[in-house]
Amino acid sequence: MTLHDGRRILHVPDGHNYSQRIRPTPALRRHTYAVDPPVPGAPPGRWWPPPALAVSWVDAHHGEIDLVHLHFGFDPFTPDQLRDWVRALDRHRLPLVLTLHDVVNPHFREQGEHLARLDVIVPAATSVITLTPSAADAIRARWRREAVVIAHPHVAPLELVGSPRPRSAHPFTVGMHLKSLRANVRAGPVASAVAGAVAALPDARLVVHLLREVTDTSHPRHDSALLDRLRGLQERDLLTLTVHDPHSDAQLWDYLRGIDLSVLPYAFGTHSGWIEACFDLGTAVLAPRTGSWVEQQPSYTFGWDPGQDPDALEITAAIATAYAQRPPRQATRAGREAQQQAIGAAHERLYDLALGDRREVGG
């Protein structure tokens, strides 16, 4: 058996869109990919919390895989649990590859627990991958690990990438999707600044989307002050507020293709699949310089100092520039297909190195 025959890679999670996109097409794969273990009591297709992050699962199933590639899903586990898990991988001689998507986690206002988990996982990984040079710099500074930078792949389906955008009855639509108000979203001051900027432009409008669950006063991320602000702006005809249940994938693609500029109200974080989806579908992005996302694809940007409101003057200038520079840059299907093959090949080379280390040690 050669190094490339029958090596079994387990992505954690395998069912996530990202994990599916970073492997070559089936005809070009050298390794095989295991599927997510079923989550007890969960509906089919739900991967969280990942059973493969339990020591008991590793002990029972280590003979079914050759390498573990961790992406997401470790937030519910304590550093001690993760320490036991990486020891179990080591005990069974299973290499660990880590893609560190979130050096700064957008789901937590305080980063201490997140960093404590990474303090266990990052040193234990055979290889560390990240998506941008600035994230690699942060990894080097904290953990003295050299991360391999591999770009984020496409997010939208290839059949939509680069496709002509539908005609709109509104010449210029700015969208701000607040989703479920995760911890890094500071929507109020951004919405006010964007609303003022859009109002100054002829034939332009602002649409704000919000998931219905957070309008429930019992929801942990309910924000009555924000809702009052958004409704007040709507009453002044400065925006249209749409409250709805989570989009299906098809609805999300339709939403992004129906707006010209997507504004990201992110006070902190690292990387963004949203930016990649916008690039796939031809939607411009306005993002703050608070994370590494502005390195992923060319974007309009604005400043945002910690503890301060975002720079409203920069927001106004950026929106005016986006208005004048239409249409935005858009990915091509051929380009994204070629990129996926290159990304997949780069990952499989790293798997080869990790598995080669295992063969060298294990005989």
CSV table of C-alpha atoms in Angstrom, one decimal:
chain,number,residue,atom,x,y,z
A,1,MET,CA,0.0,0.0,0.0
A,2,THR,CA,1.4,3.4,-0.9
A,3,LEU,CA,1.1,6.5,1.2
A,4,HIS,CA,-1.9,7.7,-0.8
A,5,ASP,CA,-3.9,4.5,-0.8
A,6,GLY,CA,-6.9,4.3,1.4
A,7,ARG,CA,-5.9,6.9,4.0
A,8,ARG,CA,-9.1,8.0,5.8
A,9,ILE,CA,-9.5,11.6,6.8
A,10,LEU,CA,-12.1,12.7,9.4
A,11,HIS,CA,-13.1,16.3,9.2
A,12,VAL,CA,-14.6,17.7,12.4
A,13,PRO,CA,-17.2,18.5,11.3
A,14,ASP,CA,-17.4,16.8,7.9
A,15,GLY,CA,-20.9,18.0,7.1
A,16,HIS,CA,-20.0,21.7,7.3
A,17,ASN,CA,-19.9,23.6,4.0
A,18,TYR,CA,-16.3,24.5,4.5
A,19,SER,CA,-15.1,21.0,5.0
A,20,GLN,CA,-16.9,19.9,1.8
A,21,ARG,CA,-15.2,22.8,-0.2
A,22,ILE,CA,-11.6,22.2,0.7
A,23,ARG,CA,-11.2,18.8,-0.9
A,24,PRO,CA,-10.6,18.1,-4.6
A,25,THR,CA,-13.3,16.8,-6.8
A,26,PRO,CA,-13.8,13.0,-6.4
A,27,ALA,CA,-11.8,12.1,-9.5
A,28,LEU,CA,-8.7,13.9,-8.2
A,29,ARG,CA,-8.8,12.8,-4.5
A,30,ARG,CA,-6.0,10.6,-3.2
A,31,HIS,CA,-7.6,10.1,0.3
A,32,THR,CA,-11.0,9.1,1.4
A,33,TYR,CA,-13.2,11.2,3.8
A,34,ALA,CA,-15.2,9.8,6.7
A,35,VAL,CA,-18.6,11.2,7.4
A,36,ASP,CA,-19.7,12.8,10.7
A,37,PRO,CA,-20.7,10.3,13.4
A,38,PRO,CA,-24.4,10.7,14.2
A,39,VAL,CA,-25.2,12.9,17.1
A,40,PRO,CA,-27.4,11.0,19.6
A,41,GLY,CA,-30.9,12.4,19.7
A,42,ALA,CA,-30.3,14.9,16.9
A,43,PRO,CA,-32.0,15.1,13.5
A,44,PRO,CA,-30.2,13.6,10.5
A,45,GLY,CA,-27.6,16.0,9.1
A,46,ARG,CA,-26.8,17.9,12.4
A,47,TRP,CA,-23.2,17.6,13.3
A,48,TRP,CA,-23.0,19.4,16.6
A,49,PRO,CA,-21.8,18.8,19.2
A,50,PRO,CA,-19.3,16.6,17.4
A,51,PRO,CA,-19.2,13.1,18.9
A,52,ALA,CA,-15.7,12.7,17.6
A,53,LEU,CA,-14.4,15.2,20.1
A,54,ALA,CA,-15.1,12.7,22.9
A,55,VAL,CA,-12.3,10.5,24.2
A,56,SER,CA,-14.7,7.5,24.3
A,57,TRP,CA,-15.4,8.0,20.6
A,58,VAL,CA,-11.7,8.1,19.7
A,59,ASP,CA,-11.0,5.0,21.8
A,60,ALA,CA,-13.9,3.1,20.1
A,61,HIS,CA,-13.3,4.2,16.5
A,62,HIS,CA,-9.6,5.0,16.1
A,63,GLY,CA,-9.1,2.0,13.8
A,64,GLU,CA,-11.6,3.5,11.3
A,65,ILE,CA,-9.6,6.7,10.6
A,66,ASP,CA,-6.0,7.7,9.9
A,67,LEU,CA,-6.1,11.5,10.5
A,68,VAL,CA,-8.3,14.1,12.2
A,69,HIS,CA,-8.8,17.5,10.7
A,70,LEU,CA,-10.4,19.9,13.2
A,71,HIS,CA,-12.3,23.0,12.2
A,72,PHE,CA,-15.3,23.8,14.4
A,73,GLY,CA,-17.4,22.5,17.3
A,74,PHE,CA,-14.9,22.5,20.2
A,75,ASP,CA,-16.5,25.5,22.0
A,76,PRO,CA,-18.6,23.3,24.4
A,77,PHE,CA,-15.6,21.4,25.6
A,78,THR,CA,-13.4,22.6,28.5
A,79,PRO,CA,-9.6,22.8,28.1
A,80,ASP,CA,-9.2,19.8,30.3
A,81,GLN,CA,-11.6,17.8,28.1
A,82,LEU,CA,-9.7,18.9,25.0
A,83,ARG,CA,-6.4,18.0,26.6
A,84,ASP,CA,-7.7,14.5,27.3
A,85,TRP,CA,-8.9,14.3,23.7
A,86,VAL,CA,-5.6,15.3,22.1
A,87,ARG,CA,-3.9,12.7,24.4
A,88,ALA,CA,-6.3,10.1,23.1
A,89,LEU,CA,-5.3,11.0,19.5
A,90,ASP,CA,-1.7,10.7,20.4
A,91,ARG,CA,-2.2,7.4,22.2
A,92,HIS,CA,-3.7,6.0,19.0
A,93,ARG,CA,-1.2,7.7,16.8
A,94,LEU,CA,-3.7,9.8,15.0
A,95,PRO,CA,-2.3,13.0,13.6
A,96,LEU,CA,-4.2,16.2,14.2
A,97,VAL,CA,-4.5,18.9,11.5
A,98,LEU,CA,-6.1,22.2,12.7
A,99,THR,CA,-7.6,24.9,10.6
A,100,LEU,CA,-7.8,27.9,13.0
A,101,HIS,CA,-10.7,29.9,11.5
A,102,ASP,CA,-11.2,32.1,14.6
A,103,VAL,CA,-8.2,33.4,16.4
A,104,VAL,CA,-10.8,35.9,17.8
A,105,ASN,CA,-14.1,34.2,18.2
A,106,PRO,CA,-17.2,36.2,17.0
A,107,HIS,CA,-19.5,34.3,19.4
A,108,PHE,CA,-17.8,35.5,22.7
A,109,ARG,CA,-17.4,39.0,24.1
A,110,GLU,CA,-14.7,37.7,26.3
A,111,GLN,CA,-12.0,35.6,24.6
A,112,GLY,CA,-10.3,34.0,27.7
A,113,GLU,CA,-12.0,30.6,27.5
A,114,HIS,CA,-11.7,30.5,23.7
A,115,LEU,CA,-8.0,31.2,24.0
A,116,ALA,CA,-7.6,28.6,26.7
A,117,ARG,CA,-9.0,26.0,24.4
A,118,LEU,CA,-6.7,27.0,21.6
A,119,ASP,CA,-3.8,26.9,24.1
A,120,VAL,CA,-4.4,23.1,24.2
A,121,ILE,CA,-5.2,22.5,20.5
A,122,VAL,CA,-2.7,24.6,18.7
A,123,PRO,CA,0.4,23.2,20.3
A,124,ALA,CA,-0.9,19.7,19.8
A,125,ALA,CA,-1.6,19.9,16.1
A,126,THR,CA,0.8,18.3,13.6
A,127,SER,CA,-0.1,21.1,11.2
A,128,VAL,CA,-1.9,24.4,11.7
A,129,ILE,CA,-3.7,26.1,8.8
A,130,THR,CA,-5.4,29.5,8.7
A,131,LEU,CA,-6.9,31.6,5.9
A,132,THR,CA,-5.0,35.0,5.9
A,133,PRO,CA,-1.6,36.3,6.6
A,134,SER,CA,-2.6,38.5,9.5
A,135,ALA,CA,-4.2,35.5,11.2
A,136,ALA,CA,-1.0,33.6,10.7
A,137,ASP,CA,0.9,36.5,12.3
A,138,ALA,CA,-1.4,36.3,15.3
A,139,ILE,CA,-0.8,32.5,15.6
A,140,ARG,CA,2.9,33.0,15.4
A,141,ALA,CA,2.8,35.7,18.1
A,142,ARG,CA,0.8,33.7,20.6
A,143,TRP,CA,1.8,30.1,20.0
A,144,ARG,CA,5.1,30.3,18.0
A,145,ARG,CA,3.5,28.1,15.4
A,146,GLU,CA,4.0,28.7,11.7
A,147,ALA,CA,0.5,28.4,10.1
A,148,VAL,CA,0.1,27.5,6.5
A,149,VAL,CA,-2.1,30.1,4.8
A,150,ILE,CA,-4.7,28.5,2.5
A,151,ALA,CA,-7.4,30.8,1.1
A,152,HIS,CA,-11.1,30.4,1.8
A,153,PRO,CA,-12.9,28.5,-1.0
A,154,HIS,CA,-16.2,29.4,-2.7
A,155,VAL,CA,-19.3,29.3,-0.5
A,156,ALA,CA,-22.2,29.7,-3.0
A,157,PRO,CA,-22.9,26.7,-5.3
A,158,LEU,CA,-20.7,26.6,-8.4
A,159,GLU,CA,-23.7,26.9,-10.7
A,160,LEU,CA,-24.4,30.3,-9.3
A,161,VAL,CA,-20.8,31.6,-9.1
A,162,GLY,CA,-20.3,34.3,-11.7
A,163,SER,CA,-23.8,34.0,-13.0
A,164,PRO,CA,-25.6,37.2,-14.2
A,165,ARG,CA,-27.4,39.0,-11.4
A,166,PRO,CA,-31.2,39.5,-11.6
A,167,ARG,CA,-32.5,42.9,-12.6
A,168,SER,CA,-33.8,44.9,-9.6
A,169,ALA,CA,-36.5,47.5,-9.4
A,170,HIS,CA,-34.2,49.5,-7.1
A,171,PRO,CA,-31.0,50.9,-8.7
A,172,PHE,CA,-28.9,50.6,-5.5
A,173,THR,CA,-29.8,48.4,-2.5
A,174,VAL,CA,-27.7,48.3,0.6
A,175,GLY,CA,-28.3,45.3,2.9
A,176,MET,CA,-27.4,44.6,6.5
A,177,HIS,CA,-28.2,41.2,7.8
A,178,LEU,CA,-28.0,41.0,11.5
A,179,LYS,CA,-28.8,37.3,11.7
A,180,SER,CA,-29.2,36.3,15.4
A,181,LEU,CA,-27.2,39.1,16.9
A,182,ARG,CA,-24.1,37.1,17.8
A,183,ALA,CA,-21.7,38.6,20.2
A,184,ASN,CA,-19.6,40.6,17.7
A,185,VAL,CA,-22.5,42.4,16.1
A,186,ARG,CA,-22.8,46.1,17.0
A,187,ALA,CA,-25.7,46.9,14.8
A,188,GLY,CA,-27.1,50.1,16.3
A,189,PRO,CA,-24.4,52.7,15.5
A,190,VAL,CA,-23.6,51.0,12.1
A,191,ALA,CA,-27.3,51.1,11.1
A,192,SER,CA,-27.6,54.8,11.9
A,193,ALA,CA,-24.5,55.7,10.0
A,194,VAL,CA,-25.4,53.5,7.0
A,195,ALA,CA,-29.0,54.9,7.0
A,196,GLY,CA,-27.7,58.4,6.8
A,197,ALA,CA,-25.3,57.6,4.0
A,198,VAL,CA,-27.9,55.8,1.9
A,199,ALA,CA,-30.4,58.6,2.4
A,200,ALA,CA,-28.0,61.1,0.8
A,201,LEU,CA,-27.9,59.0,-2.5
A,202,PRO,CA,-30.6,59.2,-5.2
A,203,ASP,CA,-32.5,56.0,-5.9
A,204,ALA,CA,-30.8,54.1,-3.1
A,205,ARG,CA,-32.4,52.1,-0.2
A,206,LEU,CA,-31.3,50.2,2.9
A,207,VAL,CA,-32.8,46.9,3.9
A,208,VAL,CA,-32.1,45.4,7.3
A,209,HIS,CA,-32.8,41.7,8.1
A,210,LEU,CA,-33.1,40.2,11.5
A,211,LEU,CA,-34.0,36.7,12.7
A,212,ARG,CA,-37.3,36.4,14.4
A,213,GLU,CA,-36.0,34.5,17.4
A,214,VAL,CA,-34.2,37.5,18.8
A,215,THR,CA,-37.3,39.7,18.8
A,216,ASP,CA,-38.6,37.4,21.6
A,217,THR,CA,-38.0,39.1,24.9
A,218,SER,CA,-37.0,35.8,26.5
A,219,HIS,CA,-34.2,35.3,23.9
A,220,PRO,CA,-30.7,35.7,25.5
A,221,ARG,CA,-29.6,38.1,22.7
A,222,HIS,CA,-32.8,40.1,22.6
A,223,ASP,CA,-32.0,43.8,22.4
A,224,SER,CA,-34.9,46.1,22.9
A,225,ALA,CA,-32.8,49.3,22.4
A,226,LEU,CA,-31.6,48.1,19.0
A,227,LEU,CA,-35.2,47.2,18.0
A,228,ASP,CA,-36.4,50.6,19.0
A,229,ARG,CA,-33.6,52.2,17.0
A,230,LEU,CA,-34.3,50.2,13.9
A,231,ARG,CA,-38.0,50.7,14.1
A,232,GLY,CA,-37.5,54.4,14.6
A,233,LEU,CA,-35.3,54.6,11.5
A,234,GLN,CA,-37.9,52.7,9.6
A,235,GLU,CA,-40.6,55.1,10.7
A,236,ARG,CA,-38.5,57.9,9.2
A,237,ASP,CA,-38.2,56.0,5.9
A,238,LEU,CA,-34.5,55.5,6.3
A,239,LEU,CA,-34.6,51.7,6.1
A,240,THR,CA,-36.8,48.7,5.7
A,241,LEU,CA,-36.7,46.2,8.5
A,242,THR,CA,-37.5,42.6,7.7
A,243,VAL,CA,-37.9,40.0,10.5
A,244,HIS,CA,-38.0,36.4,9.5
A,245,ASP,CA,-37.0,32.8,10.3
A,246,PRO,CA,-33.6,31.6,9.2
A,247,HIS,CA,-33.0,31.5,5.4
A,248,SER,CA,-32.6,28.3,3.5
A,249,ASP,CA,-29.5,28.2,1.4
A,250,ALA,CA,-31.6,29.1,-1.7
A,251,GLN,CA,-33.2,32.0,0.1
A,252,LEU,CA,-29.8,33.2,1.2
A,253,TRP,CA,-28.4,33.2,-2.3
A,254,ASP,CA,-31.5,35.1,-3.6
A,255,TYR,CA,-31.1,37.6,-0.8
A,256,LEU,CA,-27.4,38.3,-1.6
A,257,ARG,CA,-28.1,38.5,-5.4
A,258,GLY,CA,-30.8,41.0,-4.7
A,259,ILE,CA,-28.6,43.6,-2.9
A,260,ASP,CA,-25.7,45.6,-4.3
A,261,LEU,CA,-23.7,46.2,-1.1
A,262,SER,CA,-23.6,44.1,2.1
A,263,VAL,CA,-22.6,45.9,5.3
A,264,LEU,CA,-20.9,43.8,8.0
A,265,PRO,CA,-21.4,45.3,11.5
A,266,TYR,CA,-18.7,43.2,13.1
A,267,ALA,CA,-16.9,44.8,16.1
A,268,PHE,CA,-14.4,41.9,16.3
A,269,GLY,CA,-13.7,38.5,14.7
A,270,THR,CA,-11.3,36.9,12.3
A,271,HIS,CA,-12.7,35.4,9.0
A,272,SER,CA,-16.0,35.4,7.2
A,273,GLY,CA,-17.7,33.0,4.8
A,274,TRP,CA,-20.2,35.7,4.1
A,275,ILE,CA,-17.6,37.8,2.3
A,276,GLU,CA,-16.8,34.8,0.1
A,277,ALA,CA,-20.5,34.2,-0.7
A,278,CYS,CA,-20.8,37.9,-1.7
A,279,PHE,CA,-17.8,37.6,-4.0
A,280,ASP,CA,-19.3,34.5,-5.6
A,281,LEU,CA,-22.5,36.2,-6.3
A,282,GLY,CA,-21.3,39.7,-7.3
A,283,THR,CA,-22.3,41.6,-4.2
A,284,ALA,CA,-19.9,44.3,-2.9
A,285,VAL,CA,-19.0,44.3,0.8
A,286,LEU,CA,-18.4,47.1,3.3
A,287,ALA,CA,-16.5,45.7,6.3
A,288,PRO,CA,-14.7,47.2,9.3
A,289,ARG,CA,-11.0,46.8,9.7
A,290,THR,CA,-11.5,44.9,12.9
A,291,GLY,CA,-10.7,41.4,11.7
A,292,SER,CA,-8.8,39.6,9.0
A,293,TRP,CA,-11.9,39.4,6.6
A,294,VAL,CA,-10.8,42.4,4.6
A,295,GLU,CA,-7.8,40.3,3.4
A,296,GLN,CA,-10.0,37.6,2.0
A,297,GLN,CA,-11.5,39.6,-0.9
A,298,PRO,CA,-11.3,43.2,-1.9
A,299,SER,CA,-13.8,45.2,0.2
A,300,TYR,CA,-14.8,48.7,1.0
A,301,THR,CA,-13.7,49.3,4.6
A,302,PHE,CA,-14.2,51.6,7.6
A,303,GLY,CA,-12.4,52.2,10.8
A,304,TRP,CA,-13.7,51.1,14.2
A,305,ASP,CA,-11.6,51.6,17.4
A,306,PRO,CA,-12.3,49.3,20.4
A,307,GLY,CA,-14.9,50.9,22.7
A,308,GLN,CA,-15.8,53.5,20.2
A,309,ASP,CA,-18.6,53.9,17.6
A,310,PRO,CA,-17.6,53.1,14.0
A,311,ASP,CA,-16.2,55.9,11.8
A,312,ALA,CA,-19.4,57.3,10.3
A,313,LEU,CA,-17.5,59.6,7.9
A,314,GLU,CA,-15.6,56.6,6.5
A,315,ILE,CA,-18.9,54.7,6.2
A,316,THR,CA,-20.5,57.5,4.2
A,317,ALA,CA,-17.5,57.9,1.9
A,318,ALA,CA,-17.3,54.1,1.3
A,319,ILE,CA,-21.0,53.8,0.5
A,320,ALA,CA,-20.7,56.7,-1.9
A,321,THR,CA,-17.8,55.1,-3.6
A,322,ALA,CA,-19.6,51.7,-3.9
A,323,TYR,CA,-22.6,53.6,-5.4
A,324,ALA,CA,-20.3,55.2,-8.0
A,325,GLN,CA,-18.3,52.1,-8.9
A,326,ARG,CA,-21.0,49.6,-9.8
A,327,PRO,CA,-20.9,46.8,-10.8
A,328,PRO,CA,-18.7,45.2,-8.2
A,329,ARG,CA,-16.0,42.5,-8.7
A,330,GLN,CA,-17.4,39.0,-9.0
A,331,ALA,CA,-15.8,35.5,-9.0
A,332,THR,CA,-15.9,33.4,-12.1
A,333,ARG,CA,-17.0,29.7,-12.0
A,334,ALA,CA,-13.8,28.7,-13.7
A,335,GLY,CA,-11.7,30.6,-11.3
A,336,ARG,CA,-13.4,29.1,-8.2
A,337,GLU,CA,-13.2,25.6,-9.7
A,338,ALA,CA,-9.5,26.0,-10.2
A,339,GLN,CA,-9.1,27.4,-6.8
A,340,GLN,CA,-10.9,24.5,-5.2
A,341,GLN,CA,-8.7,22.0,-6.9
A,342,ALA,CA,-5.6,24.0,-5.7
A,343,ILE,CA,-7.0,24.2,-2.1
A,344,GLY,CA,-7.8,20.5,-2.1
A,345,ALA,CA,-4.3,19.6,-3.4
A,346,ALA,CA,-2.7,21.8,-0.7
A,347,HIS,CA,-4.7,20.1,2.0
A,348,GLU,CA,-3.9,16.6,0.7
A,349,ARG,CA,-0.2,17.5,0.7
A,350,LEU,CA,-0.4,18.5,4.3
A,351,TYR,CA,-2.2,15.2,5.1
A,352,ASP,CA,0.6,13.4,3.3
A,353,LEU,CA,3.2,15.0,5.5
A,354,ALA,CA,1.2,14.3,8.7
A,355,LEU,CA,0.6,10.7,7.7
A,356,GLY,CA,4.2,10.4,6.6
A,357,ASP,CA,5.3,11.4,10.1
A,358,ARG,CA,2.9,8.8,11.5
A,359,ARG,CA,4.3,6.1,9.2
A,360,GLU,CA,7.9,7.1,10.2
A,361,VAL,CA,7.1,6.8,13.9
A,362,GLY,CA,4.8,3.8,13.7
A,363,GLY,CA,6.6,1.8,11.2
